[in-house]
């Protein structure tokens, strides 16, 4: 069966200038013409609704597929490091631990929308989706055009909910990221802006600048917010993967779990988001909801036909292996030694230049925003971001 065609329209303009005029110039790390392809995907309202509804539906299916008691065998099955079991169970069983947002990657196929994976813990592309593609409409002279883009509003509501669930805690939020990544800092800055609008005080810094104390009145997390000024924070957002903390910073991870357990700090995305992040959940979903129209066949062991082998905590399109008979294509990366799952291949929409288009749909309480990436081959974090319009 042939891939679906892609409807495109020319989409030009000085996006950097428009972002600056909006007062969001800090979102743009560099000239952001590279973000956009000079074209925009044109969706029907029905197609946009189908993508947004798929995100809402799949999230609920994931919640239903997780056993409430989180037995050891289940946590092993989905690959959760044992040193995180306490934190995962604690956050799962306490509704004050709130999952703020994530991003589903979908393929639009001739058989309908199909789930590829869920970036539940540390999803990025927030600036491109919420600000840059929106500004691109004005830059292209299409101020009256429609876009499925309620990400910022969704984040604002999620932060308001998180704050309301924890009225006993001071609404002070520290957002941390891996220090070498300007991209991650920019994602945190957009989140911080939404948090401030929701009533938090917010500070952004690299994770190595965060200080942790387990002793006396200083027990908690701290960051330097000015010259000789230190602040204690009750809320923490970490754009650092939970499994990376467990594997590479075990002492810091243990301290954060202890502080979470004593309510000195509450952390987002919560530790239980790592269950949803694990691509093993794709196989669990297939076991729980076999042949559901939104799912691709996904197994813990290989099977015949064209399949995609994925490491369960792989990121950015690394260590993907596509197999069809004797033909094999793959990407390199740092996750090759992990447990893998095997997923049926899905044909994504393709344009006349043989670019394939993957839909990224943000979930923030519900499906709320759409963005696209395109590539000739396997989609990675370096694939071109493409804005969209809804007709």
GROMACS .gro file of C-alpha atoms in nm, residues 9-380:
model
  372
    9UNK     CA    1   0.190   2.511   0.077
   10UNK     CA    2   0.473   2.767   0.044
   11UNK     CA    3   0.552   2.917   0.382
   12UNK     CA    4   0.815   3.193   0.388
   13UNK     CA    5   0.893   3.497   0.599
   14UNK     CA    6   1.135   3.634   0.856
   15UNK     CA    7   1.040   3.420   1.155
   16UNK     CA    8   1.329   3.550   1.369
   17UNK     CA    9   1.206   3.908   1.332
   18UNK     CA   10   0.849   3.808   1.414
   19UNK     CA   11   0.955   3.618   1.727
   20UNK     CA   12   1.151   3.926   1.837
   21UNK     CA   13   0.848   4.151   1.781
   22UNK     CA   14   0.643   3.917   2.000
   23UNK     CA   15   0.892   3.967   2.285
   24UNK     CA   16   0.999   3.602   2.278
   25UNK     CA   17   1.345   3.663   2.132
   26UNK     CA   18   1.505   3.445   2.398
   27UNK     CA   19   1.329   3.145   2.239
   28UNK     CA   20   1.551   3.174   1.932
   29UNK     CA   21   1.898   3.030   1.992
   30UNK     CA   22   2.016   3.137   1.648
   31UNK     CA   23   1.862   3.243   1.318
   32UNK     CA   24   1.559   3.015   1.311
   33UNK     CA   25   1.507   2.996   0.937
   34UNK     CA   26   1.668   2.652   0.981
   35UNK     CA   27   1.371   2.548   1.197
   36UNK     CA   28   1.133   2.581   0.906
   37UNK     CA   29   1.136   2.431   0.564
   38UNK     CA   30   0.986   2.709   0.355
   39UNK     CA   31   0.672   2.494   0.335
   40UNK     CA   32   0.387   2.412   0.571
   41UNK     CA   33   0.183   2.093   0.602
   42UNK     CA   34  -0.185   2.161   0.537
   43UNK     CA   35  -0.422   1.950   0.746
   44UNK     CA   36  -0.797   1.922   0.730
   45UNK     CA   37  -0.978   1.992   1.056
   46UNK     CA   38  -1.076   1.625   1.067
   47UNK     CA   39  -0.712   1.512   1.037
   48UNK     CA   40  -0.600   1.753   1.309
   49UNK     CA   41  -0.878   1.636   1.540
   50UNK     CA   42  -0.787   1.274   1.469
   51UNK     CA   43  -0.427   1.335   1.581
   52UNK     CA   44  -0.525   1.528   1.895
   53UNK     CA   45  -0.789   1.271   1.991
   54UNK     CA   46  -0.537   0.989   1.938
   55UNK     CA   47  -0.305   1.144   2.197
   56UNK     CA   48  -0.586   1.176   2.452
   57UNK     CA   49  -0.703   0.819   2.389
   58UNK     CA   50  -0.358   0.656   2.399
   59UNK     CA   51  -0.270   0.830   2.725
   60UNK     CA   52  -0.582   0.688   2.891
   61UNK     CA   53  -0.501   0.343   2.751
   62UNK     CA   54  -0.152   0.364   2.902
   63UNK     CA   55  -0.296   0.451   3.244
   64UNK     CA   56  -0.537   0.157   3.220
   65UNK     CA   57  -0.257  -0.083   3.114
   66UNK     CA   58  -0.048  -0.014   3.428
   67UNK     CA   59  -0.137  -0.237   3.726
   68UNK     CA   60  -0.215  -0.021   4.029
   69UNK     CA   61   0.009  -0.217   4.266
   70UNK     CA   62   0.312  -0.191   4.029
   71UNK     CA   63   0.447  -0.541   4.107
   72UNK     CA   64   0.819  -0.610   4.074
   73UNK     CA   65   0.767  -0.826   3.765
   74UNK     CA   66   0.590  -0.543   3.583
   75UNK     CA   67   0.858  -0.286   3.667
   76UNK     CA   68   1.125  -0.530   3.546
   77UNK     CA   69   0.925  -0.596   3.230
   78UNK     CA   70   0.923  -0.228   3.134
   79UNK     CA   71   1.287  -0.182   3.236
   80UNK     CA   72   1.257   0.051   3.537
   81UNK     CA   73   1.590   0.060   3.730
   82UNK     CA   74   1.542  -0.090   4.075
   83UNK     CA   75   1.676   0.220   4.251
   84UNK     CA   76   1.373   0.407   4.110
   85UNK     CA   77   1.105   0.159   4.216
   86UNK     CA   78   1.037   0.343   4.542
   87UNK     CA   79   1.000   0.678   4.364
   88UNK     CA   80   0.784   0.532   4.086
   89UNK     CA   81   0.545   0.366   4.331
   90UNK     CA   82   0.533   0.672   4.555
   91UNK     CA   83   0.446   0.908   4.269
   92UNK     CA   84   0.197   0.665   4.110
   93UNK     CA   85   0.000   0.626   4.434
   94UNK     CA   86  -0.008   0.997   4.528
   95UNK     CA   87  -0.217   1.215   4.295
   96UNK     CA   88  -0.026   1.525   4.400
   97UNK     CA   89   0.252   1.404   4.169
   98UNK     CA   90   0.131   1.545   3.840
   99UNK     CA   91   0.237   1.451   3.488
  100UNK     CA   92   0.272   1.790   3.318
  101UNK     CA   93   0.318   1.699   2.954
  102UNK     CA   94   0.465   1.462   2.697
  103UNK     CA   95   0.483   1.423   2.319
  104UNK     CA   96   0.343   1.137   2.115
  105UNK     CA   97   0.501   1.052   1.781
  106UNK     CA   98   0.244   0.928   1.531
  107UNK     CA   99   0.243   0.796   1.176
  108UNK     CA  100  -0.052   0.892   0.957
  109UNK     CA  101  -0.102   0.577   0.750
  110UNK     CA  102  -0.362   0.459   0.497
  111UNK     CA  103  -0.504   0.250   0.787
  112UNK     CA  104  -0.529   0.555   1.015
  113UNK     CA  105  -0.316   0.717   1.283
  114UNK     CA  106  -0.066   0.476   1.445
  115UNK     CA  107   0.137   0.524   1.763
  116UNK     CA  108   0.514   0.512   1.715
  117UNK     CA  109   0.624   0.607   2.069
  118UNK     CA  110   0.560   0.839   2.363
  119UNK     CA  111   0.821   1.085   2.491
  120UNK     CA  112   0.669   1.103   2.838
  121UNK     CA  113   0.958   1.213   3.062
  122UNK     CA  114   1.170   1.479   2.890
  123UNK     CA  115   1.002   1.572   2.562
  124UNK     CA  116   1.147   1.872   2.380
  125UNK     CA  117   1.044   2.071   2.066
  126UNK     CA  118   0.838   2.299   2.293
  127UNK     CA  119   0.975   2.631   2.150
  128UNK     CA  120   0.937   2.517   1.789
  129UNK     CA  121   0.583   2.393   1.843
  130UNK     CA  122   0.438   2.656   2.076
  131UNK     CA  123   0.616   2.973   1.959
  132UNK     CA  124   0.815   2.944   1.636
  133UNK     CA  125   0.556   2.772   1.417
  134UNK     CA  126   0.287   3.005   1.550
  135UNK     CA  127   0.504   3.308   1.470
  136UNK     CA  128   0.569   3.161   1.126
  137UNK     CA  129   0.204   3.223   1.036
  138UNK     CA  130   0.238   3.595   1.097
  139UNK     CA  131   0.579   3.605   0.929
  140UNK     CA  132   0.424   3.448   0.619
  141UNK     CA  133   0.136   3.697   0.618
  142UNK     CA  134  -0.117   3.432   0.726
  143UNK     CA  135  -0.236   3.592   1.048
  144UNK     CA  136  -0.588   3.458   0.998
  145UNK     CA  137  -0.477   3.099   0.936
  146UNK     CA  138  -0.564   2.829   1.189
  147UNK     CA  139  -0.321   2.599   1.367
  148UNK     CA  140  -0.372   2.309   1.610
  149UNK     CA  141  -0.148   2.469   1.869
  150UNK     CA  142  -0.274   2.499   2.225
  151UNK     CA  143   0.052   2.385   2.384
  152UNK     CA  144   0.131   2.696   2.586
  153UNK     CA  145  -0.226   2.718   2.715
  154UNK     CA  146  -0.217   2.347   2.802
  155UNK     CA  147   0.108   2.386   2.994
  156UNK     CA  148  -0.033   2.686   3.182
  157UNK     CA  149  -0.335   2.483   3.292
  158UNK     CA  150  -0.117   2.188   3.394
  159UNK     CA  151   0.105   2.410   3.609
  160UNK     CA  152  -0.205   2.561   3.771
  161UNK     CA  153  -0.332   2.212   3.851
  162UNK     CA  154   0.006   2.099   3.991
  163UNK     CA  155   0.020   2.406   4.214
  164UNK     CA  156  -0.340   2.355   4.328
  165UNK     CA  157  -0.276   1.992   4.422
  166UNK     CA  158   0.007   2.099   4.655
  167UNK     CA  159  -0.122   2.402   4.849
  168UNK     CA  160   0.101   2.317   5.146
  169UNK     CA  161   0.416   2.382   4.940
  170UNK     CA  162   0.562   2.721   4.855
  171UNK     CA  163   0.505   2.777   4.480
  172UNK     CA  164   0.874   2.808   4.400
  173UNK     CA  165   0.990   2.611   4.094
  174UNK     CA  166   1.344   2.521   3.989
  175UNK     CA  167   1.385   2.399   3.630
  176UNK     CA  168   1.710   2.217   3.552
  177UNK     CA  169   1.865   2.083   3.234
  178UNK     CA  170   2.190   1.929   3.115
  179UNK     CA  171   2.432   2.220   3.115
  180UNK     CA  172   2.581   2.180   2.768
  181UNK     CA  173   2.243   2.198   2.591
  182UNK     CA  174   2.119   2.541   2.485
  183UNK     CA  175   1.821   2.366   2.326
  184UNK     CA  176   1.721   2.216   2.661
  185UNK     CA  177   1.760   2.553   2.834
  186UNK     CA  178   1.526   2.714   2.582
  187UNK     CA  179   1.266   2.440   2.639
  188UNK     CA  180   1.292   2.506   3.014
  189UNK     CA  181   1.254   2.881   2.961
  190UNK     CA  182   0.922   2.836   2.782
  191UNK     CA  183   0.805   2.605   3.062
  192UNK     CA  184   0.919   2.862   3.320
  193UNK     CA  185   0.720   3.136   3.147
  194UNK     CA  186   0.403   2.924   3.165
  195UNK     CA  187   0.478   2.839   3.531
  196UNK     CA  188   0.518   3.207   3.623
  197UNK     CA  189   0.184   3.285   3.460
  198UNK     CA  190   0.036   3.001   3.669
  199UNK     CA  191   0.158   3.166   3.991
  200UNK     CA  192   0.503   3.013   4.050
  201UNK     CA  193   0.829   3.190   4.104
  202UNK     CA  194   1.063   3.013   3.864
  203UNK     CA  195   1.437   2.987   3.809
  204UNK     CA  196   1.623   2.799   3.534
  205UNK     CA  197   1.977   2.664   3.569
  206UNK     CA  198   2.195   2.369   3.464
  207UNK     CA  199   2.146   2.063   3.684
  208UNK     CA  200   2.508   2.079   3.806
  209UNK     CA  201   2.431   2.418   3.966
  210UNK     CA  202   2.153   2.270   4.180
  211UNK     CA  203   2.253   2.199   4.542
  212UNK     CA  204   2.086   1.928   4.750
  213UNK     CA  205   2.083   1.907   5.130
  214UNK     CA  206   1.941   1.632   5.350
  215UNK     CA  207   2.025   1.802   5.680
  216UNK     CA  208   1.813   2.008   5.921
  217UNK     CA  209   1.645   2.332   5.817
  218UNK     CA  210   1.844   2.335   5.492
  219UNK     CA  211   1.693   2.003   5.383
  220UNK     CA  212   1.575   2.046   5.024
  221UNK     CA  213   1.699   2.169   4.686
  222UNK     CA  214   1.869   2.503   4.636
  223UNK     CA  215   2.001   2.722   4.356
  224UNK     CA  216   2.186   3.052   4.338
  225UNK     CA  217   1.946   3.310   4.198
  226UNK     CA  218   2.170   3.617   4.223
  227UNK     CA  219   2.495   3.749   4.362
  228UNK     CA  220   2.530   3.578   4.699
  229UNK     CA  221   2.158   3.494   4.688
  230UNK     CA  222   2.041   3.136   4.733
  231UNK     CA  223   1.683   3.014   4.722
  232UNK     CA  224   1.520   2.695   4.838
  233UNK     CA  225   1.264   2.543   4.599
  234UNK     CA  226   0.967   2.320   4.675
  235UNK     CA  227   0.895   2.221   4.314
  236UNK     CA  228   1.147   2.076   4.069
  237UNK     CA  229   1.116   2.024   3.695
  238UNK     CA  230   1.406   1.823   3.555
  239UNK     CA  231   1.471   1.804   3.183
  240UNK     CA  232   1.709   1.522   3.272
  241UNK     CA  233   1.591   1.164   3.207
  242UNK     CA  234   1.504   0.964   3.518
  243UNK     CA  235   1.699   0.661   3.396
  244UNK     CA  236   2.006   0.881   3.333
  245UNK     CA  237   1.990   1.008   3.691
  246UNK     CA  238   1.967   0.650   3.819
  247UNK     CA  239   2.255   0.523   3.607
  248UNK     CA  240   2.496   0.817   3.592
  249UNK     CA  241   2.417   1.016   3.909
  250UNK     CA  242   2.307   0.749   4.160
  251UNK     CA  243   2.385   0.959   4.470
  252UNK     CA  244   2.188   1.259   4.340
  253UNK     CA  245   1.905   1.028   4.237
  254UNK     CA  246   1.894   0.870   4.583
  255UNK     CA  247   1.886   1.213   4.748
  256UNK     CA  248   1.602   1.335   4.525
  257UNK     CA  249   1.400   1.022   4.596
  258UNK     CA  250   1.450   1.077   4.971
  259UNK     CA  251   1.345   1.443   4.947
  260UNK     CA  252   1.041   1.350   4.741
  261UNK     CA  253   0.936   1.087   4.996
  262UNK     CA  254   0.950   1.342   5.280
  263UNK     CA  255   0.769   1.611   5.074
  264UNK     CA  256   1.063   1.849   5.085
  265UNK     CA  257   1.031   1.865   4.710
  266UNK     CA  258   0.787   1.743   4.445
  267UNK     CA  259   0.924   1.654   4.104
  268UNK     CA  260   0.794   1.669   3.747
  269UNK     CA  261   0.770   1.493   3.531
  270UNK     CA  262   0.697   1.238   3.805
  271UNK     CA  263   0.897   0.919   3.835
  272UNK     CA  264   0.604   0.714   3.707
  273UNK     CA  265   0.634   0.893   3.370
  274UNK     CA  266   0.933   0.665   3.310
  275UNK     CA  267   0.687   0.375   3.275
  276UNK     CA  268   0.518   0.555   2.986
  277UNK     CA  269   0.857   0.663   2.846
  278UNK     CA  270   0.971   0.302   2.822
  279UNK     CA  271   0.910   0.164   2.475
  280UNK     CA  272   0.837  -0.166   2.648
  281UNK     CA  273   0.499  -0.007   2.719
  282UNK     CA  274   0.431  -0.024   2.345
  283UNK     CA  275   0.448  -0.404   2.374
  284UNK     CA  276   0.240  -0.397   2.693
  285UNK     CA  277  -0.025  -0.190   2.514
  286UNK     CA  278  -0.035  -0.444   2.231
  287UNK     CA  279  -0.083  -0.724   2.486
  288UNK     CA  280  -0.360  -0.533   2.664
  289UNK     CA  281  -0.533  -0.391   2.354
  290UNK     CA  282  -0.443  -0.627   2.066
  291UNK     CA  283  -0.528  -0.494   1.720
  292UNK     CA  284  -0.650  -0.162   1.856
  293UNK     CA  285  -0.673   0.071   1.552
  294UNK     CA  286  -0.425   0.321   1.700
  295UNK     CA  287  -0.158   0.058   1.770
  296UNK     CA  288   0.111  -0.112   1.565
  297UNK     CA  289   0.200  -0.471   1.648
  298UNK     CA  290   0.481  -0.450   1.903
  299UNK     CA  291   0.648  -0.748   2.071
  300UNK     CA  292   0.933  -0.824   2.309
  301UNK     CA  293   1.072  -1.074   2.055
  302UNK     CA  294   1.130  -1.039   1.681
  303UNK     CA  295   0.869  -1.147   1.426
  304UNK     CA  296   0.849  -1.169   1.047
  305UNK     CA  297   0.777  -0.882   0.813
  306UNK     CA  298   0.918  -0.531   0.802
  307UNK     CA  299   0.993  -0.429   1.159
  308UNK     CA  300   1.168  -0.159   1.358
  309UNK     CA  301   1.392  -0.260   1.649
  310UNK     CA  302   1.404   0.007   1.922
  311UNK     CA  303   1.595   0.028   2.254
  312UNK     CA  304   1.341   0.079   2.531
  313UNK     CA  305   1.501   0.399   2.660
  314UNK     CA  306   1.654   0.513   2.332
  315UNK     CA  307   1.620   0.880   2.243
  316UNK     CA  308   1.662   1.112   1.946
  317UNK     CA  309   1.622   0.831   1.693
  318UNK     CA  310   1.944   0.659   1.803
  319UNK     CA  311   2.012   0.283   1.762
  320UNK     CA  312   1.704   0.221   1.548
  321UNK     CA  313   1.725  -0.087   1.322
  322UNK     CA  314   1.482  -0.134   1.033
  323UNK     CA  315   1.466  -0.492   0.904
  324UNK     CA  316   1.293  -0.632   0.596
  325UNK     CA  317   1.407  -0.976   0.488
  326UNK     CA  318   1.784  -0.937   0.433
  327UNK     CA  319   1.771  -0.556   0.406
  328UNK     CA  320   1.883  -0.369   0.717
  329UNK     CA  321   1.919   0.003   0.782
  330UNK     CA  322   2.010   0.157   1.116
  331UNK     CA  323   2.119   0.463   1.310
  332UNK     CA  324   2.411   0.480   1.550
  333UNK     CA  325   2.396   0.598   1.909
  334UNK     CA  326   2.451   0.533   2.278
  335UNK     CA  327   2.165   0.292   2.351
  336UNK     CA  328   2.262  -0.023   2.162
  337UNK     CA  329   2.315  -0.233   2.476
  338UNK     CA  330   1.963  -0.180   2.608
  339UNK     CA  331   1.668  -0.418   2.604
  340UNK     CA  332   1.479  -0.385   2.275
  341UNK     CA  333   1.124  -0.410   2.144
  342UNK     CA  334   1.014  -0.488   1.789
  343UNK     CA  335   0.744  -0.284   1.618
  344UNK     CA  336   0.574  -0.328   1.282
  345UNK     CA  337   0.683  -0.079   1.020
  346UNK     CA  338   0.444   0.211   0.943
  347UNK     CA  339   0.450   0.404   0.616
  348UNK     CA  340   0.443   0.774   0.700
  349UNK     CA  341   0.306   1.034   0.458
  350UNK     CA  342   0.555   1.121   0.183
  351UNK     CA  343   0.593   1.423  -0.045
  352UNK     CA  344   0.712   1.427  -0.406
  353UNK     CA  345   1.072   1.484  -0.288
  354UNK     CA  346   1.053   1.160  -0.086
  355UNK     CA  347   1.050   1.329   0.253
  356UNK     CA  348   0.857   1.128   0.515
  357UNK     CA  349   0.651   1.327   0.768
  358UNK     CA  350   0.613   1.228   1.133
  359UNK     CA  351   0.348   1.400   1.345
  360UNK     CA  352   0.451   1.504   1.694
  361UNK     CA  353   0.143   1.559   1.912
  362UNK     CA  354   0.183   1.716   2.254
  363UNK     CA  355  -0.026   1.593   2.544
  364UNK     CA  356  -0.080   1.831   2.838
  365UNK     CA  357  -0.384   1.685   3.012
  366UNK     CA  358  -0.517   1.611   2.664
  367UNK     CA  359  -0.390   1.625   2.306
  368UNK     CA  360  -0.324   1.994   2.248
  369UNK     CA  361  -0.070   2.073   1.974
  370UNK     CA  362   0.075   1.935   1.651
  371UNK     CA  363   0.413   1.976   1.484
  372UNK     CA  364   0.590   1.781   1.210
  373UNK     CA  365   0.940   1.659   1.138
  374UNK     CA  366   1.052   1.534   0.800
  375UNK     CA  367   1.344   1.333   0.671
  376UNK     CA  368   1.452   1.115   0.382
  377UNK     CA  369   1.502   0.808   0.599
  378UNK     CA  370   1.477   0.755   0.975
  379UNK     CA  371   1.343   1.054   1.171
  380UNK     CA  372   1.587   1.184   1.436
   0.00000   0.00000   0.00000
